[in-house]
Amino acid sequence: MAGYGQFCSIARAHEVLGGRWTLLVVRELLCGSRRFNDIRRGIPRISKTMLSERLQELIAIGAVERHDGNSGPEYELTASGKEISSVVMALGTWGQRFLPRQSEKENLDAEPLFVDIQRRVRSDALPARPIVVRFEIDGMKPRFLLLKASEISFCLVNPGFPEPLLVRAKLPVLVAWWRGDVSFIEAKRLGLELSGKRDLARAFPTWFDRYLFADVLPVDAKSQPRRAAAF
C-alpha cells in the first residue's frame, strides 16, 4: 500500500499503526493476552488471517516479539510496543469523553465484555471459598464466571463449584454499567437482575475494578447529574 509520502513522524507512525484492528491487537497485548486465541477472544470479529497479518506487521516494526511458549507461540510487546500505550490510553479517554454512549443502539459483541470482566476482577475482594456466578444474557447461552484464588475465568459450563449468584440482563444494560454510563442501581432499574445469597449480591459490584475508562465522564455530563439511559 502506498505511503503518505511525508517526513512527519505522525504520518509515518500512522502508516504502520493506523490499519484496521492494529491498535486493538496492541490493546489486547497491553491487557495481558499472550496467545493467539486469547488475543482473538478480545477481538472476535477479526479473522485468523488478519490477526496473523497484524501480528507480523507489529513484529516487523519491532513492537512485538514472538516466543515459543509451553503451549505454543506467545506474543509480547517490546519496549517500543509498550510506548504505544500512551496512544491507546489517549484514544480510550477521548472516545469515552466525546463519543455518544448509547449502548442500546450499538452493534455489540458479548465476548469482549466477558474478557474485560474476567481480567478486571479484584481477587482481594472475593469470597474466601470458590464460587461461580451464572450470567444469563438475553439471546445467549449461559456463561459461568469462576471466581477462586488460583483461577478466574468464564466457562461455557459450570466447572463444579457452588453457584450462589445469578446475573440476568440485556447485553446493552450490562455494557452500560460496565462502561460507566450508569450506576449499578440505575442498571438494576433498567432490568439488570441479581439474585442469590443476599450478602454476595450486595458485594458483587465491589468485586470488579470495572472498565478502565469508566470514571471518564462524557463532556456534556461534567456539570450535570448522571441520568440513566433508556432501554
XYZ file of N, CA and C in Angstrom:
693
model
N 0.845 -1.188 0.000
C 0.000 0.000 0.000
C 0.884 1.243 0.000
N 0.503 2.228 -0.802
C 1.290 3.442 -0.919
C 1.286 4.203 0.399
N 2.453 4.760 0.735
C 2.551 5.539 1.963
C 2.060 6.952 1.753
N 2.128 7.746 2.817
C 1.669 9.125 2.750
C 2.686 10.044 2.084
N 3.932 9.608 1.998
C 4.956 10.423 1.353
C 5.355 11.635 2.166
N 5.252 11.557 3.493
C 5.556 12.705 4.338
C 6.701 12.375 5.296
N 7.484 13.412 5.620
C 8.562 13.233 6.589
C 8.026 13.155 8.010
N 6.827 13.699 8.240
C 6.242 13.875 9.570
C 6.118 12.546 10.314
N 6.557 12.524 11.575
C 6.514 11.288 12.353
C 5.080 10.838 12.631
N 4.127 11.776 12.665
C 2.724 11.387 12.846
C 2.266 10.564 11.649
N 2.579 11.054 10.455
C 2.194 10.335 9.243
C 2.900 8.987 9.164
N 4.196 8.953 9.485
C 4.953 7.714 9.402
C 4.448 6.681 10.412
N 4.107 7.144 11.618
C 3.577 6.227 12.626
C 2.194 5.720 12.233
N 1.391 6.607 11.639
C 0.053 6.191 11.236
C 0.109 5.152 10.116
N 1.133 5.221 9.281
C 1.278 4.223 8.225
C 1.388 2.811 8.798
N 2.037 2.664 9.949
C 2.259 1.321 10.489
C 1.271 0.955 11.604
N 0.629 1.957 12.211
C -0.287 1.669 13.316
C -1.740 1.974 12.993
N -1.987 2.629 11.867
C -3.337 3.100 11.577
C -4.216 2.118 10.839
N -3.712 0.906 10.562
C -4.529 -0.081 9.866
C -5.652 -0.609 10.745
N -6.714 -1.093 10.117
C -7.849 -1.649 10.855
C -7.387 -2.780 11.757
N -7.786 -2.756 13.005
C -7.523 -3.762 14.041
C -6.183 -3.597 14.755
N -5.217 -2.883 14.164
C -3.860 -2.891 14.712
C -3.818 -2.450 16.169
N -4.437 -1.318 16.481
C -4.373 -0.819 17.852
C -5.189 -1.671 18.815
N -6.186 -2.399 18.304
C -6.917 -3.329 19.175
C -6.049 -4.538 19.517
N -5.214 -4.962 18.588
C -4.246 -6.024 18.890
C -3.286 -5.546 19.971
N -2.800 -4.313 19.826
C -1.915 -3.739 20.846
C -2.643 -3.652 22.187
N -3.911 -3.239 22.164
C -4.701 -3.167 23.410
C -4.736 -4.511 24.116
N -5.000 -5.577 23.372
C -5.085 -6.897 23.994
C -3.742 -7.322 24.595
N -2.659 -7.013 23.899
C -1.336 -7.339 24.432
C -1.033 -6.512 25.677
N -1.431 -5.254 25.675
C -1.232 -4.406 26.845
C -2.028 -4.924 28.043
N -3.171 -5.545 27.769
C -4.027 -6.060 28.836
C -3.613 -7.452 29.307
N -2.562 -8.005 28.714
C -2.030 -9.256 29.222
C -2.226 -10.477 28.362
N -2.939 -10.366 27.252
C -3.091 -11.525 26.366
C -1.754 -11.861 25.723
N -1.475 -13.140 25.614
C -0.198 -13.576 25.056
C -0.371 -14.544 23.883
N -1.350 -15.425 23.991
C -1.532 -16.421 22.940
C -2.511 -15.917 21.877
N -2.382 -16.479 20.687
C -3.165 -16.063 19.524
C -4.657 -16.088 19.832
N -5.155 -17.204 20.373
C -6.585 -17.344 20.622
C -7.070 -16.408 21.724
N -6.207 -16.106 22.696
C -6.581 -15.164 23.745
C -6.736 -13.760 23.179
N -5.831 -13.390 22.278
C -5.934 -12.082 21.624
C -7.237 -12.006 20.825
N -7.546 -13.088 20.134
C -8.743 -13.094 19.284
C -10.031 -13.086 20.107
N -10.006 -13.618 21.301
C -11.203 -13.571 22.155
C -11.624 -12.131 22.419
N -10.643 -11.253 22.572
C -10.949 -9.850 22.817
C -11.316 -9.069 21.569
N -11.080 -9.678 20.386
C -11.400 -9.030 19.102
C -12.099 -10.073 18.229
N -13.289 -10.511 18.589
C -13.886 -11.678 17.923
C -14.203 -11.498 16.442
N -14.296 -10.262 15.969
C -14.647 -10.065 14.564
C -13.439 -10.050 13.633
N -12.247 -10.133 14.187
C -11.061 -10.196 13.331
C -10.880 -11.639 12.862
N -10.543 -11.815 11.588
C -10.296 -13.164 11.083
C -8.920 -13.642 11.551
N -8.732 -14.955 11.538
C -7.439 -15.509 11.931
C -6.342 -15.006 10.994
N -6.670 -14.912 9.699
C -5.679 -14.445 8.725
C -5.280 -13.001 9.002
N -6.271 -12.157 9.272
C -5.979 -10.750 9.529
C -5.195 -10.580 10.828
N -5.545 -11.337 11.852
C -4.813 -11.230 13.115
C -3.369 -11.644 12.916
N -3.154 -12.714 12.169
C -1.790 -13.149 11.891
C -1.018 -12.061 11.147
N -1.654 -11.429 10.167
C -1.005 -10.362 9.398
C -0.652 -9.177 10.295
N -1.586 -8.797 11.167
C -1.325 -7.649 12.041
C -0.195 -7.954 13.027
N -0.157 -9.156 13.557
C 0.934 -9.525 14.460
C 2.273 -9.499 13.737
N 2.294 -9.996 12.500
C 3.544 -9.996 11.737
C 3.996 -8.573 11.426
N 3.048 -7.681 11.156
C 3.401 -6.288 10.902
C 4.000 -5.640 12.151
N 3.423 -5.945 13.307
C 3.936 -5.387 14.558
C 5.311 -5.967 14.893
N 5.515 -7.227 14.555
C 6.839 -7.834 14.741
C 7.852 -7.153 13.824
N 7.443 -6.880 12.579
C 8.350 -6.297 11.590
C 8.838 -4.908 11.994
N 8.009 -4.144 12.719
C 8.437 -2.795 13.129
C 9.068 -2.803 14.521
N 9.215 -3.985 15.096
C 9.897 -4.093 16.382
C 9.030 -3.797 17.592
N 7.698 -3.795 17.415
C 6.797 -3.503 18.529
C 6.380 -4.760 19.290
N 6.527 -5.919 18.640
C 6.103 -7.194 19.238
C 7.182 -8.236 19.006
N 7.340 -9.128 19.982
C 8.241 -10.274 19.847
C 7.420 -11.558 19.957
N 7.838 -12.558 19.187
C 7.185 -13.868 19.226
C 8.101 -14.850 19.942
N 7.543 -15.595 20.898
C 8.311 -16.583 21.650
C 7.617 -17.934 21.557
N 8.377 -18.993 21.740
C 7.796 -20.325 21.824
C 7.493 -20.635 23.283
N 6.214 -20.652 23.615
C 5.790 -20.949 24.975
C 5.536 -22.428 25.169
N 5.128 -22.795 26.376
C 4.860 -24.204 26.678
C 3.677 -24.757 25.902
N 2.737 -23.876 25.559
C 1.532 -24.323 24.838
C 1.481 -23.778 23.415
N 2.629 -23.361 22.896
C 2.663 -22.829 21.543
C 3.192 -21.407 21.508
N 3.110 -20.762 20.346
C 3.653 -19.413 20.202
C 2.987 -18.410 21.147
N 3.776 -17.487 21.668
C 3.269 -16.409 22.501
C 3.828 -15.093 21.974
N 3.059 -14.033 22.183
C 3.422 -12.713 21.669
C 3.524 -11.737 22.827
N 4.508 -10.856 22.751
C 4.751 -9.917 23.838
C 5.210 -8.584 23.268
N 4.739 -7.512 23.856
C 5.167 -6.184 23.425
C 6.610 -5.935 23.832
N 7.367 -5.334 22.964
C 8.722 -4.891 23.286
C 8.628 -3.540 23.995
N 9.778 -2.984 24.364
C 9.783 -1.646 24.947
C 9.148 -0.648 23.986
N 9.427 -0.821 22.698
C 8.821 0.037 21.676
C 7.310 -0.118 21.673
N 6.834 -1.359 21.724
C 5.398 -1.604 21.715
C 4.694 -1.052 22.930
N 5.354 -1.151 24.081
C 4.734 -0.651 25.321
C 4.543 0.864 25.288
N 5.398 1.555 24.530
C 5.232 3.014 24.433
C 3.963 3.404 23.690
N 3.410 2.466 22.912
C 2.162 2.748 22.205
C 1.010 2.868 23.193
N 1.235 2.443 24.440
C 0.169 2.511 25.442
C -0.358 3.934 25.609
N 0.504 4.928 25.470
C 0.043 6.309 25.622
C -0.944 6.676 24.520
N -0.729 6.130 23.312
C -1.667 6.370 22.207
C -2.997 5.689 22.494
N -2.935 4.432 22.958
C -4.147 3.671 23.262
C -4.929 4.346 24.386
N -4.238 4.781 25.424
C -4.912 5.443 26.548
C -5.558 6.756 26.107
N -4.855 7.509 25.266
C -5.417 8.780 24.793
C -6.667 8.545 23.957
N -6.644 7.515 23.112
C -7.825 7.195 22.300
C -8.991 6.772 23.180
N -8.693 5.925 24.185
C -9.745 5.472 25.079
C -10.380 6.615 25.850
N -9.564 7.514 26.352
C -10.079 8.662 27.106
C -10.902 9.574 26.213
N -10.393 9.852 25.024
C -11.113 10.719 24.080
C -12.450 10.096 23.695
N -12.433 8.798 23.360
C -13.669 8.136 22.961
C -14.702 8.125 24.070
N -14.246 7.867 25.296
C -15.166 7.838 26.436
C -15.745 9.219 26.714
N -14.958 10.247 26.474
C -15.387 11.610 26.794
C -16.270 12.222 25.716
N -15.960 11.973 24.446
C -16.601 12.728 23.376
C -17.560 11.929 22.488
N -17.423 10.609 22.415
C -18.312 9.843 21.548
C -19.622 9.527 22.274
N -20.747 9.523 21.536
C -22.035 9.209 22.172
C -22.012 7.817 22.789
N -22.655 7.673 23.935
C -22.767 6.369 24.588
C -24.237 5.984 24.620
N -24.628 5.174 23.667
C -25.997 4.676 23.571
C -25.926 3.182 23.301
N -25.632 2.422 24.349
C -25.352 1.008 24.159
C -26.517 0.249 23.532
N -27.746 0.740 23.768
C -28.901 0.050 23.194
C -28.949 0.188 21.671
N -28.194 1.148 21.111
C -28.165 1.347 19.664
C -26.872 0.834 19.031
N -25.954 0.323 19.839
C -24.659 -0.118 19.339
C -24.697 -1.590 18.946
N -23.918 -1.933 17.948
C -23.818 -3.313 17.481
C -22.759 -4.022 18.326
N -23.180 -4.632 19.420
C -22.264 -5.107 20.441
C -22.019 -6.611 20.370
N -20.794 -7.003 20.664
C -20.436 -8.404 20.884
C -20.280 -8.620 22.380
N -20.724 -9.757 22.869
C -20.613 -10.053 24.298
C -19.207 -10.484 24.691
N -18.496 -11.149 23.800
C -17.210 -11.748 24.176
C -16.197 -10.725 24.684
N -15.993 -9.581 24.011
C -15.045 -8.598 24.563
C -15.442 -8.116 25.952
N -16.758 -8.035 26.218
C -17.213 -7.640 27.546
C -16.825 -8.695 28.580
N -17.073 -9.966 28.261
C -16.709 -11.038 29.186
C -15.198 -11.070 29.433
N -14.430 -10.855 28.389
C -12.970 -10.838 28.530
C -12.549 -9.734 29.493
N -13.154 -8.559 29.341
C -12.767 -7.429 30.189
C -13.219 -7.646 31.633
N -14.409 -8.193 31.820
C -14.884 -8.504 33.172
C -13.922 -9.480 33.844
N -13.525 -10.502 33.103
C -12.632 -11.524 33.661
C -11.304 -10.940 34.111
N -10.734 -10.042 33.325
C -9.399 -9.566 33.656
C -9.403 -8.397 34.644
N -10.592 -7.911 35.014
C -10.644 -6.797 35.948
C -11.308 -7.175 37.273
N -11.267 -8.468 37.573
C -11.737 -8.937 38.877
C -10.718 -8.554 39.938
N -11.209 -8.091 41.086
C -10.347 -7.762 42.230
C -10.242 -9.002 43.121
N -9.181 -9.749 42.950
C -9.030 -11.009 43.680
C -9.097 -10.827 45.185
N -8.570 -9.690 45.669
C -8.547 -9.457 47.108
C -9.927 -9.185 47.686
N -10.917 -8.929 46.839
C -12.266 -8.620 47.312
C -13.205 -9.825 47.243
N -12.740 -10.944 46.728
C -13.595 -12.111 46.506
C -13.868 -12.870 47.803
N -14.957 -13.642 47.823
C -15.210 -14.520 48.965
C -14.063 -15.517 49.137
N -13.910 -16.010 50.337
C -12.796 -16.922 50.626
C -12.923 -18.234 49.856
N -14.157 -18.726 49.717
C -14.365 -20.001 49.027
C -14.665 -19.773 47.546
N -14.219 -20.676 46.672
C -14.506 -20.538 45.242
C -16.010 -20.569 44.974
N -16.451 -19.711 44.077
C -17.855 -19.712 43.665
C -17.924 -19.507 42.155
N -19.112 -19.741 41.618
C -19.395 -19.490 40.207
C -20.574 -18.527 40.120
N -20.432 -17.488 39.312
C -21.533 -16.559 39.042
C -22.095 -16.910 37.671
N -23.377 -17.170 37.627
C -24.044 -17.523 36.369
C -24.545 -16.244 35.692
N -24.177 -16.051 34.438
C -24.636 -14.908 33.650
C -25.634 -15.395 32.599
N -26.823 -14.840 32.624
C -27.825 -15.120 31.594
C -28.117 -13.823 30.860
N -27.575 -13.729 29.658
C -27.738 -12.542 28.824
C -28.731 -12.874 27.718
N -29.699 -12.005 27.492
C -30.759 -12.271 26.511
C -30.196 -12.780 25.190
N -30.745 -13.903 24.724
C -30.376 -14.444 23.424
C -29.095 -15.241 23.405
N -28.472 -15.478 24.548
C -27.208 -16.207 24.601
C -27.315 -17.394 25.541
N -26.462 -18.374 25.307
C -26.344 -19.471 26.260
C -25.702 -18.936 27.535
N -26.029 -19.507 28.686
C -25.457 -19.017 29.941
C -23.932 -19.098 29.936
N -23.303 -18.167 30.625
C -21.863 -18.190 30.872
C -21.644 -18.280 32.378
N -20.527 -18.882 32.758
C -20.249 -19.123 34.165
C -18.885 -18.526 34.508
N -18.894 -17.554 35.426
C -17.660 -16.902 35.841
C -17.128 -17.592 37.100
N -16.027 -18.315 36.933
C -15.388 -18.994 38.051
C -14.514 -17.999 38.802
N -14.756 -17.891 40.105
C -14.002 -16.966 40.948
C -13.344 -17.738 42.075
N -12.037 -17.928 41.960
C -11.275 -18.533 43.049
C -9.855 -17.980 43.003
N -9.121 -18.169 44.079
C -7.813 -17.524 44.210
C -6.871 -17.885 43.073
N -6.898 -19.132 42.640
C -5.923 -19.597 41.645
C -6.406 -19.481 40.204
N -7.680 -19.142 40.009
C -8.200 -19.082 38.640
C -9.447 -18.208 38.567
N -9.468 -17.324 37.577
C -10.646 -16.517 37.276
C -10.908 -16.671 35.783
N -12.038 -17.238 35.438
C -12.285 -17.493 34.021
C -13.770 -17.652 33.741
N -14.165 -17.286 32.519
C -15.507 -17.532 32.035
C -15.538 -18.905 31.371
N -16.584 -19.669 31.669
C -16.714 -21.027 31.148
C -18.080 -21.196 30.489
N -18.165 -22.170 29.586
C -19.436 -22.487 28.938
C -20.280 -23.422 29.788
N -19.638 -24.112 30.741
C -20.355 -24.967 31.692
C -19.793 -24.702 33.077
N -20.614 -24.930 34.089
C -20.158 -24.770 35.461
C -19.061 -25.803 35.738
N -17.871 -25.356 36.146
C -16.764 -26.295 36.346
C -16.855 -27.098 37.644
N -17.970 -26.989 38.351
C -18.152 -27.850 39.510
C -18.104 -27.174 40.862
N -18.351 -25.881 40.903
C -18.335 -25.149 42.172
C -19.737 -24.607 42.469
N -19.999 -24.233 43.729
C -21.318 -23.673 44.071
C -21.655 -22.469 43.194
N -22.939 -22.308 42.921
C -23.431 -21.264 42.017
C -24.431 -20.384 42.768
N -23.933 -19.548 43.693
C -24.838 -18.811 44.577
C -25.390 -17.512 44.010
N -24.926 -17.102 42.830
C -25.383 -15.834 42.258
C -25.762 -16.002 40.793
N -26.829 -15.309 40.409
C -27.277 -15.271 39.022
C -27.388 -13.821 38.580
N -26.726 -13.485 37.466
C -26.851 -12.165 36.856
C -27.646 -12.332 35.573
N -28.771 -11.638 35.492
C -29.612 -11.713 34.294
C -29.813 -10.297 33.765
N -29.531 -10.085 32.475
C -29.645 -8.730 31.914
C -29.635 -8.778 30.398
N -30.104 -7.703 29.797
C -29.872 -7.482 28.383
C -28.432 -7.003 28.219
N -27.805 -7.387 27.114
C -26.408 -7.024 26.896
C -26.178 -5.512 26.968
N -27.016 -4.666 26.347
C -26.758 -3.215 26.435
C -26.784 -2.681 27.860
N -27.611 -3.261 28.727
C -27.667 -2.801 30.104
C -26.389 -3.170 30.848
N -25.928 -4.408 30.661
C -24.685 -4.829 31.308
C -23.513 -3.988 30.813
N -23.489 -3.704 29.512
C -22.441 -2.844 28.946
C -22.511 -1.453 29.552
N -23.709 -0.898 29.683
C -23.863 0.459 30.214
C -23.310 0.560 31.631
N -23.569 -0.465 32.456
C -22.998 -0.438 33.812
C -21.487 -0.587 33.761
N -21.008 -1.565 33.007
C -19.568 -1.843 32.981
C -18.787 -0.645 32.456
N -19.310 0.030 31.463
C -18.612 1.147 30.829
C -18.692 2.429 31.652
N -19.555 2.447 32.663
C -19.685 3.643 33.479
C -20.768 4.588 33.017
N -21.606 4.153 32.069
C -22.687 5.018 31.596
C -23.748 5.213 32.677
N -23.974 4.167 33.470
C -24.958 4.219 34.551
C -24.370 3.549 35.778
N -24.918 3.867 36.945
C -24.506 3.201 38.178
C -25.127 1.812 38.239
N -24.688 1.003 39.208
C -25.252 -0.334 39.356
C -26.732 -0.252 39.727
N -27.097 0.716 40.571
C -28.502 0.895 40.947
C -29.336 1.258 39.722
N -28.801 2.143 38.881
C -29.515 2.523 37.657
C -29.644 1.336 36.713
N -28.588 0.523 36.632
C -28.640 -0.668 35.774
C -29.733 -1.619 36.239
N -29.909 -1.741 37.550
C -30.970 -2.601 38.081
C -32.342 -2.033 37.709
N -32.471 -0.733 37.717
C -33.739 -0.116 37.304
C -34.023 -0.375 35.823
N -32.947 -0.537 35.049
C -33.090 -0.777 33.615
C -33.242 -2.253 33.278
N -33.265 -3.105 34.301
C -33.558 -4.517 34.046
C -32.503 -5.508 34.460
N -31.335 -5.052 34.935
C -30.324 -5.993 35.412
C -30.820 -6.628 36.703
N -30.857 -7.950 36.732
C -31.313 -8.680 37.908
C -30.147 -9.442 38.522
N -30.043 -9.359 39.832
C -29.005 -10.082 40.563
C -29.699 -10.848 41.678
N -29.681 -12.175 41.584
C -30.380 -12.979 42.572
C -29.447 -14.027 43.155
N -29.746 -14.399 44.388
C -28.923 -15.380 45.085
C -28.730 -14.963 46.525
N -27.631 -15.398 47.120
C -27.358 -15.064 48.515
C -27.223 -13.548 48.678
N -27.938 -13.033 49.676
C -28.044 -11.582 49.815
C -26.697 -10.902 50.047
N -25.844 -11.494 50.895
C -24.560 -10.848 51.186
C -23.658 -10.821 49.965
N -23.720 -11.888 49.171
C -22.915 -11.926 47.950
C -23.460 -10.951 46.907
N -24.775 -10.856 46.823
C -25.388 -9.933 45.863
C -25.006 -8.487 46.182
N -24.971 -8.149 47.475
C -24.568 -6.790 47.856
C -23.107 -6.526 47.514
N -22.269 -7.551 47.698
C -20.832 -7.378 47.487
C -20.438 -7.426 46.012
N -21.260 -8.022 45.172
C -20.911 -8.285 43.768
C -20.283 -7.096 43.044
N -20.864 -5.890 43.079
C -20.257 -4.779 42.322
C -18.855 -4.412 42.792
N -18.516 -4.764 44.041
C -17.203 -4.404 44.585
C -16.111 -5.398 44.181
N -16.485 -6.468 43.508
C -15.507 -7.480 43.116
C -14.743 -7.093 41.851
N -15.114 -5.976 41.228
C -14.537 -5.599 39.935
C -14.021 -4.162 39.974
N -12.951 -3.925 39.240
C -12.471 -2.568 39.032
C -13.275 -1.851 37.950
N -14.068 -2.608 37.217
C -14.833 -2.116 36.079
C -13.917 -1.626 34.953
N -14.547 -1.192 33.894
C -13.841 -0.759 32.691
C -12.813 0.318 33.023
N -11.656 0.240 32.367
C -10.539 1.133 32.655
C -10.922 2.608 32.582
N -11.851 2.955 31.667
C -12.225 4.358 31.474
C -13.603 4.678 32.060
N -14.094 3.837 32.950
C -15.452 4.013 33.481
C -15.625 5.338 34.213
N -14.551 5.867 34.776
C -14.653 7.115 35.539
C -14.501 8.367 34.677
N -14.281 8.187 33.368
C -14.184 9.348 32.473
C -15.596 9.760 32.073
N -16.021 10.936 32.512
C -17.376 11.402 32.240
C -17.507 11.961 30.822
N -18.675 11.811 30.213
C -18.917 12.466 28.922
C -18.761 13.974 29.064
N -18.299 14.615 28.040
C -18.018 16.042 28.123
C -19.259 16.842 28.472
N -20.441 16.398 28.047
C -21.662 17.144 28.326
C -22.279 16.769 29.663
N -21.599 15.874 30.411
C -22.148 15.442 31.701
C -21.322 15.937 32.874
N -20.217 16.626 32.599
C -19.330 17.032 33.683
C -20.006 17.975 34.656
N -20.911 18.798 34.167
C -21.566 19.756 35.043
C -23.023 19.398 35.312
N -23.402 18.129 34.932
C -24.780 17.713 35.106
C -24.825 16.410 35.893
N -25.882 16.167 36.670
C -26.024 14.887 37.336
C -26.218 13.786 36.306
N -25.659 12.606 36.568
C -25.756 11.492 35.627
C -27.189 10.967 35.601
N -27.684 10.713 34.429
C -29.024 10.180 34.273
C -28.972 8.798 33.634
N -29.915 7.980 33.995
C -29.987 6.636 33.420
C -30.433 6.727 31.963
N -29.811 5.884 31.131
C -30.228 5.822 29.734
C -31.559 5.066 29.639
N -32.239 5.209 28.516
C -33.497 4.496 28.302
C -33.237 3.293 27.411
N -33.737 2.131 27.810
C -33.555 0.915 27.014
C -34.925 0.347 26.651
